[in-house]
Amino acid sequence: MKSKIFVLSVTILFLSSLNLFAQSSYKKPPKDVLDVLNAATFPQTSISPAKDKILLLEPLTYPSIAELSQPMLRLAGLRINPNTNGAHRQSYAVKLALKNIADGKETVINLPANAQIISAQWSADGKYVAAGNITPTGIELWTIETANGKAKMIKNARVNTAFGGFSWMPDQKSLLVNLVPSKRNAAPNYQNLTPTAPNIQETTGKKGTIRTYQDLLRSPNDESLFEYYATSQLAVVSVDGKIKEIGQPAIFDTATISPDGNFIVTSRVQRPFSYLLPASDFPQEVEIWNKDGKSIYKVASVPLQDNIPVDGVTTAPRNYGWIPTESATLVWAEALNGGNPKAKVEFRDKLMKIAAPFSNAPSEIVKTQQRFAGRTFGERDGLMLYSDYNRDTRKRRLFMMDYRSSASAPKMIFDLNVADRYNDIGQPVTKRLPNGFSVIQQNGDEIFLSGAGASTEGDRPFLRRMNLQTLKTEEIWRSGNTEFEGFVVLLDDSGTRFLTRKESPLDPPNLYLRSTAQSQTAQKITTFPDPASQLRGIKKQLVKYKRADGVDLQFTLYTPPNYKEGTRLPTLVWAYPLEFTDASVAGQVSGSTNRFTSIGGISHLFFLLNGYAVLDNATMPVVGDPETVNDTFIKQINDSAKAAIDKAVEMGVTDPERVGVGGHSYGAFMTANLLAHSDLFRAGIARSGAYNRTLTPFGFQGERRNFWEATELYTKISPFFYADKINEPLLLIHGEADNNTGTFPIQSERLFAALQGTGGTARLVMLPYESHGYAGRESVEHTLYEMISWFDKYVKNAKPREKNQTAKQ
C-alpha cells in the first residue's frame, strides 16, 4: 500500500512539473487594449509626381501567425519564401484608391480577390502606377492607369523580390524588372537533407571586422539555394505586356538604367560566397551594359569584403549612380586612405565620373577631407550638393559646387554635429524629372528646404528657401505651436503652393493644401476620421529636468484617461540610450506633444489604458569621446533613470514604490543593466535585446573597440555577468527568428537560464516566426498580454518593499 501511495505521489509531482512548464495558447490583452488594437488604421498616402492625384493604400496591419509561418529560407542575410521567390515578409496593402487633389473625387481601384499589393511606384508623368501582387505561387506585376483607375496584370512576368524588384524606365511606358527566370531547373531540396560532407571554413591570417550577422549561409546546399532563388533575369517590360530580356540571368545586387535609357549599370554577385558575411559583402562585378545586355565598360571587380576595418569602407569604387541631368554619366566614390578611418591623410575620398561612350579614362570631380557621405544633384547649372563625415567629432559638412567644372571651388553650407537638431537647416526639396530621376528643385538662384524645426519646445516643421549665392534662408511657412504640421510636397516651381499633413492631440492627421497667398488658411484635402476616440482622454506634456552632472534631459509624460491630478500612479519608464560627443547636443528636445495620440502594435503606451503613467522616451544620453564613451555607460544610464523618477515623483504623478522600466533592442540591454546595477525599479521588460557582449565581440552600437582590446568593458557592460545581481522580476521577450545584427535569440535564452540558475525571478517568452519586431496578430496580442500581466503583478500590485530596500534606493 505504501508503495502505491509513493508512486501516486511521484506521479502527481511529475504531472505538476509538466503543468509548470507546459506551453499555453496565445493570450489576449484586456478588452480596452484590444478595442484600440483592432481599430481602423489611416491609409498610407503617395502623391503623384504630376501633383494632381493621391494614391491611398490601406495596409494590412497585423498578418496572422499562419502567414508568418510560410516556408522561409534564411540565406546570406536574406529571408526568402520559396513558394513565391520573394522576400519572406513583405508589408502589403489590401485596398487602393486614387483621389483627385482638385475636387476630392475618389476612384477605387478594382483589384483581384485577396490582393497583397507591394512596392507601388508612380511613373514620372503620373499616368501609371506599377505594383507587385503577392500570390501563393509568385509575385505578379501589375500596372494601373491613373486616369480611370483600371488595373491590369502583365502576363508571364513574375518578379523576383527575394533579390530584386522593378523600376520605371526613362520613357515611363516600360519597367526594368528582375524576373524569375522562366527556364531554370528544379529548385535544390531544402527539407530533410542528408549531409554529403562536413561544412568547412578557413582563415589565413587576414584581419577584418566580423559582425554578428544572422541568416548566413551554412553549407554547400545553402549556397545552391541562394544562387537559385537570388538569380533573376533582367528584362524591359512594357505597360502593354511586351517583354524583352536583357543579358543572361545573374544575381543582380544593382541594375539601374541611365537617364537616356541606353545603358544599365549592373552589379552581379559572384562566388566565392562567405559563411561569415551577408550577400551585400560578397564579391561583385560592376559593369555598364548596353540595352542588349552586352558589357561595354567595367567599373570595378569588388572582392569579398572580409577585411574592412571598423567604420571603414572598401577600396573599390562604391556609391555609384547616374547623374540625373546627363544622358549617361556615371559617378562614384573611391577611398584614398585604404578605406581605414584611422589612417592620417589629407583627403579620405574622391568623387569620379565617366560619360558615354565610356572610352575615355574617368575624371575626378572633387576630393573630400573626411569620409564621403552622400550627394544630390540639382535640376540644372551643374549643381551638386555633397557631404563628408568626421567619425571622431561626429560632424557632417555639406558643400555645393558645379560638378561640371574642375575650377569650381566647393562652397561649404554647414558644419554640424549630426545630432544637432536645433541648427539643422533641413533637407533639399526634390522633384521628379521626366526621365524619372529625382533632383533638387531649383527656382532661379534658390532651392527649397524642409525640416523638422526642432526647438526647445519641440518640433515645428518648416519650409524655407535658400539663396545659393548668399546662402541666406527665408522662411516660407512653419507649423504653428498648438498643432503639428509637416511639409509633404511642393505643387509648383515657385514654392507658393504645397501640401502639408496636419494633426493635433485631438485631430487625426490629414492632408492640407496651403498657399502663401492665403497664409492663415488651408484647404483640407483628406478627411480621415478618428479611429479610436477613447484615446482622446490621454494627456501628455513635455517635461524637462537635469541629470546630476548637469546634462539636460526630458521625457514625454503620458497620463491615462480620466486622470485626477495629484494622484500617484504606477509608472513605466520606457527608453533607448543614445551616444553623443557633446552634452549640449545631447540635451536637445526631440518630437512634439502636439501630435495626434495613436497606439498600435506592441506599443508600451497601451499601459495607459490600464491605469499607468508612462514616461515615454526618457532620454538616456551617454556622452563622451567616441573611443571610450561606453566606459561610463552604466553610471550615465543609472543617473538618467534616477533623475527621471525623481522628476515624476516631484510632479506628484509617480508612486516611487511602483516604477518599472522597459525597452526594446538596445533599450532592453539598458533595462537589464538598470536592474543589475540599481534598485530604482520594481520590475523590467526587455524585448529583443543582447545581454552578453562577448557574443558581439567586434563592437555594438557605436562601440569601436573589439572584445580583445576592451575585455573589461565588454564584461562590465554585459548584464549576463551580473545575473546574480538582478533581484527584480524581469520579463524577457524575443522573436525566435530575430534577424537583427547582434540580438540572437540565444541572448535572451542564456540570460533567462542565468537568472534561473542564480535564483532570480524571470519569465522568458519566445515568439515563433517573429523577427526583431513582432508583426503577427497573435504575437502582438500575446506580447501586450505578457507585458501588462507582468507589471500588474510586480509593479502595480507589488507588495511594499522592506525598509532596508527602500533606504538602499
mmCIF file of N, CA and C in Angstrom, residues 539-543 545 554-560 569-576 604-605 607-608 612-620 640-655 658-663 670 681 791:
data_model
loop_
_atom_site.group_PDB
_atom_site.id
_atom_site.type_symbol
_atom_site.label_atom_id
_atom_site.label_comp_id
_atom_site.label_asym_id
_atom_site.label_seq_id
_atom_site.Cartn_x
_atom_site.Cartn_y
_atom_site.Cartn_z
ATOM 1 N N LYS A 539 -3.636 62.472 -21.702
ATOM 2 C CA LYS A 539 -2.937 63.764 -21.690
ATOM 3 C C LYS A 539 -1.429 63.520 -21.765
ATOM 4 N N LYS A 540 -0.726 64.472 -22.388
ATOM 5 C CA LYS A 540 0.728 64.351 -22.473
ATOM 6 C C LYS A 540 1.364 65.727 -22.394
ATOM 7 N N GLN A 541 2.566 65.752 -21.870
ATOM 8 C CA GLN A 541 3.301 67.011 -21.759
ATOM 9 C C GLN A 541 4.796 66.745 -21.790
ATOM 10 N N LEU A 542 5.531 67.707 -22.329
ATOM 11 C CA LEU A 542 6.980 67.638 -22.347
ATOM 12 C C LEU A 542 7.504 68.069 -20.987
ATOM 13 N N VAL A 543 8.354 67.256 -20.390
ATOM 14 C CA VAL A 543 8.910 67.547 -19.064
ATOM 15 C C VAL A 543 10.428 67.618 -19.180
ATOM 16 N N TYR A 545 14.243 68.387 -17.261
ATOM 17 C CA TYR A 545 14.918 68.311 -15.966
ATOM 18 C C TYR A 545 16.402 68.098 -16.227
ATOM 19 N N GLN A 554 14.865 65.031 -20.810
ATOM 20 C CA GLN A 554 13.428 65.247 -20.927
ATOM 21 C C GLN A 554 12.717 63.915 -21.151
ATOM 22 N N PHE A 555 11.454 63.899 -20.835
ATOM 23 C CA PHE A 555 10.586 62.799 -21.223
ATOM 24 C C PHE A 555 9.225 63.382 -21.567
ATOM 25 N N THR A 556 8.434 62.593 -22.280
ATOM 26 C CA THR A 556 7.038 62.957 -22.508
ATOM 27 C C THR A 556 6.205 62.210 -21.485
ATOM 28 N N LEU A 557 5.522 62.965 -20.641
ATOM 29 C CA LEU A 557 4.681 62.358 -19.605
ATOM 30 C C LEU A 557 3.294 62.114 -20.174
ATOM 31 N N TYR A 558 2.898 60.856 -20.184
ATOM 32 C CA TYR A 558 1.537 60.470 -20.561
ATOM 33 C C TYR A 558 0.780 60.060 -19.301
ATOM 34 N N THR A 559 -0.437 60.556 -19.174
ATOM 35 C CA THR A 559 -1.304 60.120 -18.081
ATOM 36 C C THR A 559 -2.566 59.507 -18.671
ATOM 37 N N PRO A 560 -3.161 58.530 -17.993
ATOM 38 C CA PRO A 560 -4.291 57.779 -18.556
ATOM 39 C C PRO A 560 -5.553 58.615 -18.650
ATOM 40 N N LEU A 569 0.560 57.365 -9.491
ATOM 41 C CA LEU A 569 0.244 56.193 -10.305
ATOM 42 C C LEU A 569 1.434 55.243 -10.420
ATOM 43 N N PRO A 570 1.136 53.958 -10.670
ATOM 44 C CA PRO A 570 2.231 53.080 -11.096
ATOM 45 C C PRO A 570 2.760 53.614 -12.420
ATOM 46 N N THR A 571 4.059 53.526 -12.616
ATOM 47 C CA THR A 571 4.682 54.240 -13.735
ATOM 48 C C THR A 571 5.642 53.338 -14.500
ATOM 49 N N LEU A 572 5.597 53.479 -15.828
ATOM 50 C CA LEU A 572 6.539 52.798 -16.710
ATOM 51 C C LEU A 572 7.495 53.823 -17.299
ATOM 52 N N VAL A 573 8.787 53.558 -17.160
ATOM 53 C CA VAL A 573 9.822 54.358 -17.818
ATOM 54 C C VAL A 573 10.273 53.574 -19.050
ATOM 55 N N TRP A 574 10.075 54.155 -20.221
ATOM 56 C CA TRP A 574 10.462 53.485 -21.466
ATOM 57 C C TRP A 574 11.534 54.321 -22.162
ATOM 58 N N ALA A 575 12.650 53.679 -22.519
ATOM 59 C CA ALA A 575 13.778 54.476 -23.012
ATOM 60 C C ALA A 575 14.660 53.673 -23.961
ATOM 61 N N TYR A 576 15.567 54.405 -24.614
ATOM 62 C CA TYR A 576 16.552 53.843 -25.534
ATOM 63 C C TYR A 576 17.795 54.726 -25.471
ATOM 64 N N HIS A 604 4.254 50.299 -25.833
ATOM 65 C CA HIS A 604 4.187 50.397 -24.375
ATOM 66 C C HIS A 604 3.118 51.398 -23.927
ATOM 67 N N LEU A 605 2.642 52.249 -24.851
ATOM 68 C CA LEU A 605 1.620 53.227 -24.477
ATOM 69 C C LEU A 605 0.281 52.569 -24.145
ATOM 70 N N PHE A 607 -0.151 50.678 -21.833
ATOM 71 C CA PHE A 607 -0.224 50.686 -20.369
ATOM 72 C C PHE A 607 -1.130 51.807 -19.867
ATOM 73 N N LEU A 608 -1.281 52.860 -20.670
ATOM 74 C CA LEU A 608 -2.137 53.977 -20.268
ATOM 75 C C LEU A 608 -3.583 53.532 -20.083
ATOM 76 N N TYR A 612 -1.727 53.230 -15.838
ATOM 77 C CA TYR A 612 -0.336 53.597 -15.582
ATOM 78 C C TYR A 612 -0.034 54.989 -16.137
ATOM 79 N N ALA A 613 0.947 55.638 -15.535
ATOM 80 C CA ALA A 613 1.593 56.791 -16.172
ATOM 81 C C ALA A 613 2.779 56.247 -16.961
ATOM 82 N N VAL A 614 3.105 56.905 -18.067
ATOM 83 C CA VAL A 614 4.240 56.479 -18.887
ATOM 84 C C VAL A 614 5.184 57.652 -19.077
ATOM 85 N N LEU A 615 6.448 57.444 -18.746
ATOM 86 C CA LEU A 615 7.497 58.415 -19.054
ATOM 87 C C LEU A 615 8.119 57.942 -20.357
ATOM 88 N N ASP A 616 7.617 58.470 -21.461
ATOM 89 C CA ASP A 616 7.992 57.969 -22.775
ATOM 90 C C ASP A 616 9.254 58.646 -23.289
ATOM 91 N N ASN A 617 10.106 57.825 -23.897
ATOM 92 C CA ASN A 617 11.367 58.334 -24.450
ATOM 93 C C ASN A 617 12.119 59.159 -23.424
ATOM 94 N N ALA A 618 12.198 58.624 -22.209
ATOM 95 C CA ALA A 618 13.013 59.273 -21.178
ATOM 96 C C ALA A 618 14.460 59.235 -21.658
ATOM 97 N N THR A 619 15.041 60.395 -21.901
ATOM 98 C CA THR A 619 16.346 60.419 -22.551
ATOM 99 C C THR A 619 17.421 59.821 -21.659
ATOM 100 N N MET A 620 18.258 58.986 -22.288
ATOM 101 C CA MET A 620 19.363 58.309 -21.610
ATOM 102 C C MET A 620 20.647 58.568 -22.393
ATOM 103 N N SER A 640 20.609 58.934 -15.266
ATOM 104 C CA SER A 640 19.485 59.418 -16.066
ATOM 105 C C SER A 640 18.170 58.840 -15.569
ATOM 106 N N ALA A 641 18.173 57.554 -15.231
ATOM 107 C CA ALA A 641 16.958 56.912 -14.732
ATOM 108 C C ALA A 641 16.524 57.505 -13.401
ATOM 109 N N LYS A 642 17.475 57.735 -12.524
ATOM 110 C CA LYS A 642 17.147 58.315 -11.213
ATOM 111 C C LYS A 642 16.566 59.719 -11.374
ATOM 112 N N ALA A 643 17.151 60.498 -12.279
ATOM 113 C CA ALA A 643 16.663 61.860 -12.493
ATOM 114 C C ALA A 643 15.234 61.845 -13.027
ATOM 115 N N ALA A 644 14.920 60.900 -13.910
ATOM 116 C CA ALA A 644 13.573 60.816 -14.462
ATOM 117 C C ALA A 644 12.561 60.468 -13.380
ATOM 118 N N ILE A 645 12.880 59.488 -12.555
ATOM 119 C CA ILE A 645 11.961 59.092 -11.477
ATOM 120 C C ILE A 645 11.777 60.231 -10.493
ATOM 121 N N ASP A 646 12.877 60.858 -10.115
ATOM 122 C CA ASP A 646 12.794 61.959 -9.150
ATOM 123 C C ASP A 646 11.881 63.076 -9.665
ATOM 124 N N LYS A 647 11.991 63.369 -10.966
ATOM 125 C CA LYS A 647 11.178 64.444 -11.519
ATOM 126 C C LYS A 647 9.704 64.060 -11.529
ATOM 127 N N ALA A 648 9.389 62.834 -11.921
ATOM 128 C CA ALA A 648 7.994 62.404 -11.967
ATOM 129 C C ALA A 648 7.385 62.329 -10.568
ATOM 130 N N VAL A 649 8.198 61.954 -9.576
ATOM 131 C CA VAL A 649 7.730 61.933 -8.184
ATOM 132 C C VAL A 649 7.486 63.356 -7.704
ATOM 133 N N GLU A 650 8.412 64.254 -8.037
ATOM 134 C CA GLU A 650 8.278 65.665 -7.654
ATOM 135 C C GLU A 650 6.995 66.268 -8.219
ATOM 136 N N MET A 651 6.582 65.835 -9.406
ATOM 137 C CA MET A 651 5.369 66.350 -10.045
ATOM 138 C C MET A 651 4.095 65.784 -9.428
ATOM 139 N N GLY A 652 4.239 64.811 -8.546
ATOM 140 C CA GLY A 652 3.074 64.233 -7.893
ATOM 141 C C GLY A 652 2.344 63.195 -8.729
ATOM 142 N N VAL A 653 2.981 62.730 -9.808
ATOM 143 C CA VAL A 653 2.335 61.769 -10.697
ATOM 144 C C VAL A 653 2.737 60.336 -10.363
ATOM 145 N N THR A 654 3.995 60.142 -10.052
ATOM 146 C CA THR A 654 4.545 58.788 -9.907
ATOM 147 C C THR A 654 4.626 58.363 -8.451
ATOM 148 N N ASP A 655 4.222 57.133 -8.218
ATOM 149 C CA ASP A 655 4.420 56.489 -6.923
ATOM 150 C C ASP A 655 5.818 55.878 -6.934
ATOM 151 N N ARG A 658 6.308 52.171 -7.052
ATOM 152 C CA ARG A 658 5.697 51.371 -8.118
ATOM 153 C C ARG A 658 6.159 51.896 -9.481
ATOM 154 N N VAL A 659 7.435 51.713 -9.740
ATOM 155 C CA VAL A 659 8.021 52.155 -11.004
ATOM 156 C C VAL A 659 8.697 50.966 -11.684
ATOM 157 N N GLY A 660 8.365 50.772 -12.957
ATOM 158 C CA GLY A 660 9.008 49.738 -13.760
ATOM 159 C C GLY A 660 9.714 50.361 -14.941
ATOM 160 N N VAL A 661 10.572 49.579 -15.590
ATOM 161 C CA VAL A 661 11.354 50.082 -16.707
ATOM 162 C C VAL A 661 11.272 49.077 -17.856
ATOM 163 N N GLY A 662 11.348 49.587 -19.075
ATOM 164 C CA GLY A 662 11.313 48.700 -20.221
ATOM 165 C C GLY A 662 11.980 49.299 -21.431
ATOM 166 N N GLY A 663 12.291 48.433 -22.385
ATOM 167 C CA GLY A 663 12.894 48.892 -23.625
ATOM 168 C C GLY A 663 13.007 47.766 -24.622
ATOM 169 N N MET A 670 19.699 48.146 -21.956
ATOM 170 C CA MET A 670 19.667 49.156 -20.903
ATOM 171 C C MET A 670 18.852 48.685 -19.706
ATOM 172 N N PHE A 681 13.959 50.297 -9.653
ATOM 173 C CA PHE A 681 12.725 49.796 -10.266
ATOM 174 C C PHE A 681 12.239 48.520 -9.578
ATOM 175 N N PHE A 791 3.593 43.559 -15.269
ATOM 176 C CA PHE A 791 3.658 44.784 -14.467
ATOM 177 C C PHE A 791 2.497 44.870 -13.474
#
